[in-house]
CSV table of C-alpha atoms and ligand atoms in Angstrom, one decimal:
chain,number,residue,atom,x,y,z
D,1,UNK,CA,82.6,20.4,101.8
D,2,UNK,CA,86.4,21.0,102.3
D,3,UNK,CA,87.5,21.5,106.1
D,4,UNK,CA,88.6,24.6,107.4
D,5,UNK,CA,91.9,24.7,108.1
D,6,UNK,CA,93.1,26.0,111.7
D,7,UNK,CA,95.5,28.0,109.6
D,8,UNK,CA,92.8,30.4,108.1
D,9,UNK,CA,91.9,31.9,111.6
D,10,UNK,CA,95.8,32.9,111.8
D,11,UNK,CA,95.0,36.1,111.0
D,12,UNK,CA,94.2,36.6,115.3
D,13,UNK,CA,97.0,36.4,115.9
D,14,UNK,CA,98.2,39.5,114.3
D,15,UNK,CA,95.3,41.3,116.2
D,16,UNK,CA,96.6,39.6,119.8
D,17,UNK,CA,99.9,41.1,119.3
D,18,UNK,CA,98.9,44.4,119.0
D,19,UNK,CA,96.5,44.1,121.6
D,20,UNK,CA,98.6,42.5,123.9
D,21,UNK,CA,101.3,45.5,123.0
D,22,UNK,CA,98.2,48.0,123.6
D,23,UNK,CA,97.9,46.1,127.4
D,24,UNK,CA,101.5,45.9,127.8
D,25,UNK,CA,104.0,47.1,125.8
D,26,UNK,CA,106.7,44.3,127.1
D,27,UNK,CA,104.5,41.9,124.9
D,28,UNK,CA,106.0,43.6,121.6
D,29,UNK,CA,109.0,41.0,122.7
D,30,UNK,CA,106.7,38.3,121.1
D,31,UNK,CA,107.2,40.1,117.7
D,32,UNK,CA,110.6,38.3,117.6
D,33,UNK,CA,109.1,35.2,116.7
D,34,UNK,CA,107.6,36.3,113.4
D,35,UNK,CA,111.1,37.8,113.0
D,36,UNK,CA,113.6,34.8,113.2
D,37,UNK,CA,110.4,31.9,112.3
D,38,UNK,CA,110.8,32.4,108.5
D,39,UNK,CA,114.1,33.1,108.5
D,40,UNK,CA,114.4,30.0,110.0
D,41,UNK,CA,112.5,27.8,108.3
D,42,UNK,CA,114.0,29.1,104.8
D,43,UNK,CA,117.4,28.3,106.3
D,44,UNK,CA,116.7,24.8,107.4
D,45,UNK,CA,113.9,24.1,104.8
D,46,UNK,CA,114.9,25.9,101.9
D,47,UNK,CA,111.2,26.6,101.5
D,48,UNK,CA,108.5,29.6,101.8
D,49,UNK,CA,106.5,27.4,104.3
D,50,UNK,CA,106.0,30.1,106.8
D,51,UNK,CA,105.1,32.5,103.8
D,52,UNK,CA,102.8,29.9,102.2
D,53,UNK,CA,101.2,28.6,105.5
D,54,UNK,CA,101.7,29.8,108.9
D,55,UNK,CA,102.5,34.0,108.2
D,56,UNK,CA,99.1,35.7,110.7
D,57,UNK,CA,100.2,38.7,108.4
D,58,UNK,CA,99.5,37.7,105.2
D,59,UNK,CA,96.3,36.1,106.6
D,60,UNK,CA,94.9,39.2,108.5
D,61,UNK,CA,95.1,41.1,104.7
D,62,UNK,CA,94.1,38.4,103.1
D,63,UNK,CA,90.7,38.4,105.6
D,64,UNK,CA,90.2,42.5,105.6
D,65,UNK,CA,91.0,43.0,101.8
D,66,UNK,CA,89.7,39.2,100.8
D,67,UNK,CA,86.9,38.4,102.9
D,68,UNK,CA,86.0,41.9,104.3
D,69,UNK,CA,86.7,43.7,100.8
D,70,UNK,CA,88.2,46.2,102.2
D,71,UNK,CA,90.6,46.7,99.2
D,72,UNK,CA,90.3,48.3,95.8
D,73,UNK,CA,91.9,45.1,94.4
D,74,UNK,CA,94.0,46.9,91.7
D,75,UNK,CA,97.5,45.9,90.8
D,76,UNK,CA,100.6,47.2,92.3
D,77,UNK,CA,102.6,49.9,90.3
D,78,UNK,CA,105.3,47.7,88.3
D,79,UNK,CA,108.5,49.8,90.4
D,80,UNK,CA,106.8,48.4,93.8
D,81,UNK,CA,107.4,44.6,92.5
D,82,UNK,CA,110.4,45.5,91.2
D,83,UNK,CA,113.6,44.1,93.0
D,84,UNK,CA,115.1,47.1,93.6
D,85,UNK,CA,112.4,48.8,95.6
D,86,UNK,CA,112.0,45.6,97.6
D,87,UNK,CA,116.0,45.6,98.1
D,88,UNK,CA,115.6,49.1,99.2
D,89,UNK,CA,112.7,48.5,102.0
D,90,UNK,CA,115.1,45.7,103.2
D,91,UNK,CA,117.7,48.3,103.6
D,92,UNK,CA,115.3,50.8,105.2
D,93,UNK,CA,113.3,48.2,107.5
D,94,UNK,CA,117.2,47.0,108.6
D,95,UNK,CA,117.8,51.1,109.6
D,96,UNK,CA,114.9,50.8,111.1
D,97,UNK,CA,116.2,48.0,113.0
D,98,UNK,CA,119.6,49.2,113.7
D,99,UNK,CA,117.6,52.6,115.3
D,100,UNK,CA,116.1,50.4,117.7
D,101,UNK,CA,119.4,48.5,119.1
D,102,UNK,CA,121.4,52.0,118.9
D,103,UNK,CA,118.6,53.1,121.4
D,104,UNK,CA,118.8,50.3,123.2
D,105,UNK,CA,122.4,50.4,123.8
D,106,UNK,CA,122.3,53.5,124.9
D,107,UNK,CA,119.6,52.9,127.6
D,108,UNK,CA,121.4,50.1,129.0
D,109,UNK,CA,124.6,52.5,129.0
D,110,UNK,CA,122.7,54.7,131.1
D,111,UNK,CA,123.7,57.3,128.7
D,112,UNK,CA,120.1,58.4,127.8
D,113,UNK,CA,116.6,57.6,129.7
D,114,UNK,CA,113.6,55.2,128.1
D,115,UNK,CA,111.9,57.1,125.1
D,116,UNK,CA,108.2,55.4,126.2
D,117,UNK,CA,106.6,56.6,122.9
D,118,UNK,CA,105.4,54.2,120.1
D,119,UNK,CA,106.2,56.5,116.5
D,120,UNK,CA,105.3,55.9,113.1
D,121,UNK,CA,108.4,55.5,110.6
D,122,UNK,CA,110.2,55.7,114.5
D,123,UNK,CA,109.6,59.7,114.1
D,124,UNK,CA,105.3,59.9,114.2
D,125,UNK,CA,104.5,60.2,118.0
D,126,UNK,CA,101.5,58.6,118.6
D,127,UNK,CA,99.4,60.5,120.9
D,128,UNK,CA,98.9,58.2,123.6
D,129,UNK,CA,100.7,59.0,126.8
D,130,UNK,CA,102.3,55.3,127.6
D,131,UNK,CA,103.9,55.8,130.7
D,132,UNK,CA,105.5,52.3,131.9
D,133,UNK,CA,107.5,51.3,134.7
D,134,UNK,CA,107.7,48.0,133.3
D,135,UNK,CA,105.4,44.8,134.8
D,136,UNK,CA,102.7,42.9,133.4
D,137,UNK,CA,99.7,44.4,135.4
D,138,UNK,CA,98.5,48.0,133.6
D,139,UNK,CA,96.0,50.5,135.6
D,140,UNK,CA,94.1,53.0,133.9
D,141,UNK,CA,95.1,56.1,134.3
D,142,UNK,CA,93.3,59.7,133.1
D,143,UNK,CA,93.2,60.4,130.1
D,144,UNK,CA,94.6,64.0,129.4
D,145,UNK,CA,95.7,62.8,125.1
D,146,UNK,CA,93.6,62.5,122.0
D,147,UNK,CA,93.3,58.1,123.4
D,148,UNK,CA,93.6,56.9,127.1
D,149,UNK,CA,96.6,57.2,129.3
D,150,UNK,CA,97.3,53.5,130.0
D,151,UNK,CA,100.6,53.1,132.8
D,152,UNK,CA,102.2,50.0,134.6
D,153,UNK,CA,102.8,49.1,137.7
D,154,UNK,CA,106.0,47.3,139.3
D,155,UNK,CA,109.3,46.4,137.0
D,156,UNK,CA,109.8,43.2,135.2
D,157,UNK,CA,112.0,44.1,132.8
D,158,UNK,CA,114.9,46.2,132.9
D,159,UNK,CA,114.7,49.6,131.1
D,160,UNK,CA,117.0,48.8,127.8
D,161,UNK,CA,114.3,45.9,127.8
D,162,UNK,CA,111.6,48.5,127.6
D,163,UNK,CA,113.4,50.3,125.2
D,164,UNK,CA,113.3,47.8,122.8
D,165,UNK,CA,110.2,46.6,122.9
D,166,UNK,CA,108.7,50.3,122.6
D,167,UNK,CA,110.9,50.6,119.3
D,168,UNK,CA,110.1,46.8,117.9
D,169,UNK,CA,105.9,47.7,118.9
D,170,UNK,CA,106.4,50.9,116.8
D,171,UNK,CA,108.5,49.1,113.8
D,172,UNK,CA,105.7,46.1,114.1
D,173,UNK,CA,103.1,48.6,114.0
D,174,UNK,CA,104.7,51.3,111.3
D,175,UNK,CA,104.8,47.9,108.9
D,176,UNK,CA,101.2,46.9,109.8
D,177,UNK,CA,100.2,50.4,108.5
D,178,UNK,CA,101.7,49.9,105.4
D,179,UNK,CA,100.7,46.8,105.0
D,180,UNK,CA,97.5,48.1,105.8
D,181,UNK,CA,97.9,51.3,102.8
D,182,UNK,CA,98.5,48.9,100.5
D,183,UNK,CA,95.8,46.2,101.1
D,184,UNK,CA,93.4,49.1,100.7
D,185,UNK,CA,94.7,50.7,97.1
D,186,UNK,CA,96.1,47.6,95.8
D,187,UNK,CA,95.3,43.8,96.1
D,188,UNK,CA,94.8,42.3,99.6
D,189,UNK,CA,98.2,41.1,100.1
D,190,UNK,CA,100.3,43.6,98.5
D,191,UNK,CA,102.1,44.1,101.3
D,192,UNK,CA,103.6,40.5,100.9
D,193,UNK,CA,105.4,42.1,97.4
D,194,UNK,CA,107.6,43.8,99.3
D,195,UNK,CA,107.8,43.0,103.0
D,196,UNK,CA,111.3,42.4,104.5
D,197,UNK,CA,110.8,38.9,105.8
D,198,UNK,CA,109.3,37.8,102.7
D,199,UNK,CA,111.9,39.4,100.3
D,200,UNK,CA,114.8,38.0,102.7
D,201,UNK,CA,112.9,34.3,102.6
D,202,UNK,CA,113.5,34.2,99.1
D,203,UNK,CA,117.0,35.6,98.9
D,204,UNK,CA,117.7,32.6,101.5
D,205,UNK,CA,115.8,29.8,98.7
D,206,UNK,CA,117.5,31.3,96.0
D,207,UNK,CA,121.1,31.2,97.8
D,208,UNK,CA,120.0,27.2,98.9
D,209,UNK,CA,118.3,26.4,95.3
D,210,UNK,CA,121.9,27.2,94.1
D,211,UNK,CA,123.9,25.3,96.8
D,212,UNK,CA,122.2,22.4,95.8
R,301,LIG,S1,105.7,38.0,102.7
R,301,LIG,FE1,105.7,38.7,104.8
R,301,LIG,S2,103.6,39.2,105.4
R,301,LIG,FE2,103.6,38.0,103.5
R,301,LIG,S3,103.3,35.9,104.1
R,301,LIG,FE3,105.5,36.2,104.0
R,301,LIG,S4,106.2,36.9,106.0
R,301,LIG,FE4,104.0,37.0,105.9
């Protein structure tokens, strides 16, 4: 019988991020890592290793759509594999991005307070009061929202700190949802079609494949 690999319980990982986020929102800091790992790796490697092997995302579809069947397991529409859709979600997910550090910047510039609200597409408030003052130690709080107020107690990090990790939770969690959409109307790891890291991994092979 072939051992299981360590690799295939992966997929906890994605689920301790958000958690952790859900606990503490300075914790969305870790989502850096799956940021700059395969971009990494393609640069020094030239290969898909963290796509192929150590991605907890594509493993945590892979186990609700694959082992859970929580998918309809049809095929993507043709224009969502296309290149120029992907292209186009790199250019959104990058916006995205660039929202995050123009907030940031402003923060730390003391030209406009910490927005402490996780949003969908950075626009969908969620409704979950997450007032913060920044430490690692949370208290729960009343809850007068649709979830539980959860706040923190003391100051860790400065507030452009908390700025950016309230937008990178909500960007982390905005592509989780979609990831999530697509797992359940298309194959399990549909997502992986058109996600940013994955579509910038290969541009980085391609560019290295023709280096060489
Ligand atoms: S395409 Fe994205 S989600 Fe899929 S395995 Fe690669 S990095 Fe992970």
């Amino acid at each position: 019988m072939a051992r299981k690999s360590w690799r295939n319980h992966l997929w906890l990982v994605t689920c301790l991020y958000f958690l952790l986020g859900l606990y503490n929102i300075a914790f969305a800091w870790l989502g850096l890592i799956f940021f700059v790992t395969p971009l990494l790796i393609s640069i020094i490697k030239g290969d898909k290793a963290f796509c192929n092997k150590y991605c907890d995302r594509g493993r945590f579809f892979r186990f609700l759509g694959g082992n859970l069947g929580l998918t309809r397991g049809k095929p993507m529409p043709a224009w969502m594999k296309s290149a120029w859709f992907r292209y186009l979600f790199v250019a959104y997910f990058f916006g995205m991005f660039g929202s995050i550090l123009v907030a940031t910047w402003l923060v730390a510039a003391e030209a406009q307070e910490v927005d402490d609200a996780v949003k969908l597409f950075m626009a969908l408030r969620l409704p979950v009061d997450w007032s913060y003052s920044g430490a690692l130690l949370p208290a729960l709080t009343h809850s007068d929202g649709l979830l539980p107020s959860l706040t923190y107690s003391g100051g860790l990090l400065p507030p452009w700190a908390v700025q950016f990790a309230f937008g990178f939770y909500s960007l982390m969690l905005t592509s989780l949802v979609l990831g999530l959409l697509t797992m359940l109307l298309f194959k399990p790891r549909s997502w992986c079609v058109y996600c940013p890291m994955g579509t910038m991994t290969q541009l980085i092979c391609k560019i290295k494949e023709k280096e060489s």
